[in-house]
PDB file of C-alpha atoms in Angstrom:
ATOM      1  CA  MET A   1    -103.136-112.495-199.396  1.00 66.00           C
ATOM      2  CA  GLN A   2    -101.281-114.849-201.731  1.00 78.00           C
ATOM      3  CA  SER A   3     -99.407-117.787-200.192  1.00 91.00           C
ATOM      4  CA  VAL A   4     -95.744-118.072-201.149  1.00 94.00           C
ATOM      5  CA  LEU A   5     -93.597-121.178-200.812  1.00 92.00           C
ATOM      6  CA  SER A   6     -89.910-120.577-200.272  1.00 95.00           C
ATOM      7  CA  GLU A   7     -89.056-123.846-202.021  1.00 95.00           C
ATOM      8  CA  ILE A   8     -90.556-126.937-203.612  1.00 93.00           C
ATOM      9  CA  VAL A   9     -88.394-130.078-203.519  1.00 93.00           C
ATOM     10  CA  LEU A  10     -89.049-132.906-205.967  1.00 91.00           C
ATOM     11  CA  HIS A  11     -88.058-136.270-204.516  1.00 89.00           C
ATOM     12  CA  ASN A  12     -88.845-138.604-207.415  1.00 86.00           C
ATOM     13  CA  PRO A  13     -86.311-138.339-210.261  1.00 83.00           C
ATOM     14  CA  MET A  14     -88.664-140.202-212.596  1.00 85.00           C
ATOM     15  CA  ASP A  15     -90.919-137.122-212.675  1.00 81.00           C
ATOM     16  CA  VAL A  16     -88.412-134.513-213.949  1.00 89.00           C
ATOM     17  CA  GLU A  17     -89.974-134.260-217.412  1.00 90.00           C
ATOM     18  CA  HIS A  18     -93.471-134.120-215.963  1.00 90.00           C
ATOM     19  CA  TRP A  19     -93.122-131.710-213.024  1.00 89.00           C
ATOM     20  CA  MET A  20     -90.402-129.232-213.974  1.00 93.00           C
ATOM     21  CA  PRO A  21     -92.349-127.543-216.787  1.00 95.00           C
ATOM     22  CA  GLY A  22     -95.359-127.211-214.487  1.00 94.00           C
ATOM     23  CA  LEU A  23     -93.309-125.401-211.858  1.00 95.00           C
ATOM     24  CA  ILE A  24     -92.225-122.631-214.227  1.00 97.00           C
ATOM     25  CA  PRO A  25     -95.517-120.689-214.014  1.00 97.00           C
ATOM     26  CA  LEU A  26     -95.364-120.894-210.210  1.00 96.00           C
ATOM     27  CA  LEU A  27     -91.820-119.506-210.256  1.00 97.00           C
ATOM     28  CA  GLN A  28     -92.756-116.778-212.711  1.00 97.00           C
ATOM     29  CA  SER A  29     -95.729-115.712-210.622  1.00 96.00           C
ATOM     30  CA  GLY A  30     -93.649-115.596-207.443  1.00 95.00           C
ATOM     31  CA  ARG A  31     -95.788-118.186-205.666  1.00 96.00           C
ATOM     32  CA  VAL A  32     -92.696-120.409-205.439  1.00 96.00           C
ATOM     33  CA  LYS A  33     -89.271-118.879-204.891  1.00 97.00           C
ATOM     34  CA  ARG A  34     -86.972-121.864-205.531  1.00 97.00           C
ATOM     35  CA  VAL A  35     -86.973-125.453-206.792  1.00 96.00           C
ATOM     36  CA  GLY A  36     -84.862-128.211-205.299  1.00 96.00           C
ATOM     37  CA  VAL A  37     -84.392-131.902-206.001  1.00 94.00           C
ATOM     38  CA  SER A  38     -83.669-134.958-203.900  1.00 91.00           C
ATOM     39  CA  ASN A  39     -82.530-138.426-204.982  1.00 87.00           C
ATOM     40  CA  HIS A  40     -81.579-137.209-208.474  1.00 89.00           C
ATOM     41  CA  ASN A  41     -78.357-138.207-210.199  1.00 87.00           C
ATOM     42  CA  ILE A  42     -76.162-135.761-212.101  1.00 88.00           C
ATOM     43  CA  ALA A  43     -77.906-136.360-215.448  1.00 90.00           C
ATOM     44  CA  GLU A  44     -81.338-135.791-213.898  1.00 92.00           C
ATOM     45  CA  ILE A  45     -80.180-132.584-212.205  1.00 93.00           C
ATOM     46  CA  ARG A  46     -78.776-131.344-215.511  1.00 94.00           C
ATOM     47  CA  ARG A  47     -82.059-132.165-217.256  1.00 95.00           C
ATOM     48  CA  ALA A  48     -84.037-130.327-214.586  1.00 96.00           C
ATOM     49  CA  ASN A  49     -81.756-127.312-215.066  1.00 97.00           C
ATOM     50  CA  GLU A  50     -82.232-127.466-218.838  1.00 97.00           C
ATOM     51  CA  ILE A  51     -86.009-127.377-218.451  1.00 96.00           C
ATOM     52  CA  LEU A  52     -85.990-124.590-215.863  1.00 97.00           C
ATOM     53  CA  GLY A  53     -83.225-122.703-217.666  1.00 97.00           C
ATOM     54  CA  LYS A  54     -85.443-122.075-220.692  1.00 96.00           C
ATOM     55  CA  ALA A  55     -87.433-119.731-218.427  1.00 97.00           C
ATOM     56  CA  GLY A  56     -84.411-118.289-216.610  1.00 97.00           C
ATOM     57  CA  PHE A  57     -84.559-120.470-213.489  1.00 98.00           C
ATOM     58  CA  LYS A  58     -82.364-123.231-212.079  1.00 97.00           C
ATOM     59  CA  VAL A  59     -82.329-125.925-209.426  1.00 97.00           C
ATOM     60  CA  SER A  60     -81.315-124.181-206.223  1.00 96.00           C
ATOM     61  CA  THR A  61     -80.831-127.108-203.838  1.00 94.00           C
ATOM     62  CA  VAL A  62     -79.866-130.767-204.083  1.00 90.00           C
ATOM     63  CA  GLN A  63     -80.462-133.157-201.202  1.00 86.00           C
ATOM     64  CA  ASN A  64     -78.949-136.554-201.867  1.00 74.00           C
ATOM     65  CA  HIS A  65     -77.520-139.329-199.754  1.00 68.00           C
ATOM     66  CA  PHE A  66     -73.869-138.355-199.379  1.00 65.00           C
ATOM     67  CA  SER A  67     -71.567-139.318-196.533  1.00 65.00           C
ATOM     68  CA  LEU A  68     -68.157-140.791-195.880  1.00 66.00           C
ATOM     69  CA  LEU A  69     -69.616-144.176-196.806  1.00 66.00           C
ATOM     70  CA  HIS A  70     -71.686-143.060-199.838  1.00 61.00           C
ATOM     71  CA  GLN A  71     -69.615-140.905-202.207  1.00 62.00           C
ATOM     72  CA  PHE A  72     -70.623-142.424-205.538  1.00 61.00           C
ATOM     73  CA  GLU A  73     -71.266-139.053-207.240  1.00 59.00           C
ATOM     74  CA  LYS A  74     -68.321-137.182-205.710  1.00 58.00           C
ATOM     75  CA  THR A  75     -66.173-137.360-208.833  1.00 59.00           C
ATOM     76  CA  LYS A  76     -68.958-135.790-210.931  1.00 57.00           C
ATOM     77  CA  ILE A  77     -69.666-132.801-208.703  1.00 53.00           C
TER      78      ILE A  77
END
């Protein structure tokens, strides 16, 4: 029986160029269903989507620090 992960979340935005291409085969094989990111800014999320988009995938979740006190990216969403 093949193990399947419902989602992989990348927490380090410095690794977008390194890890995103490597996740494409896992998505294509069905071993990973979705890819999410955490602590990425808008430009990094767009870059991750560009990389995944070449294979027909996209970032499905974003988990960033956002609250009433921390709304620095609100105008870009």
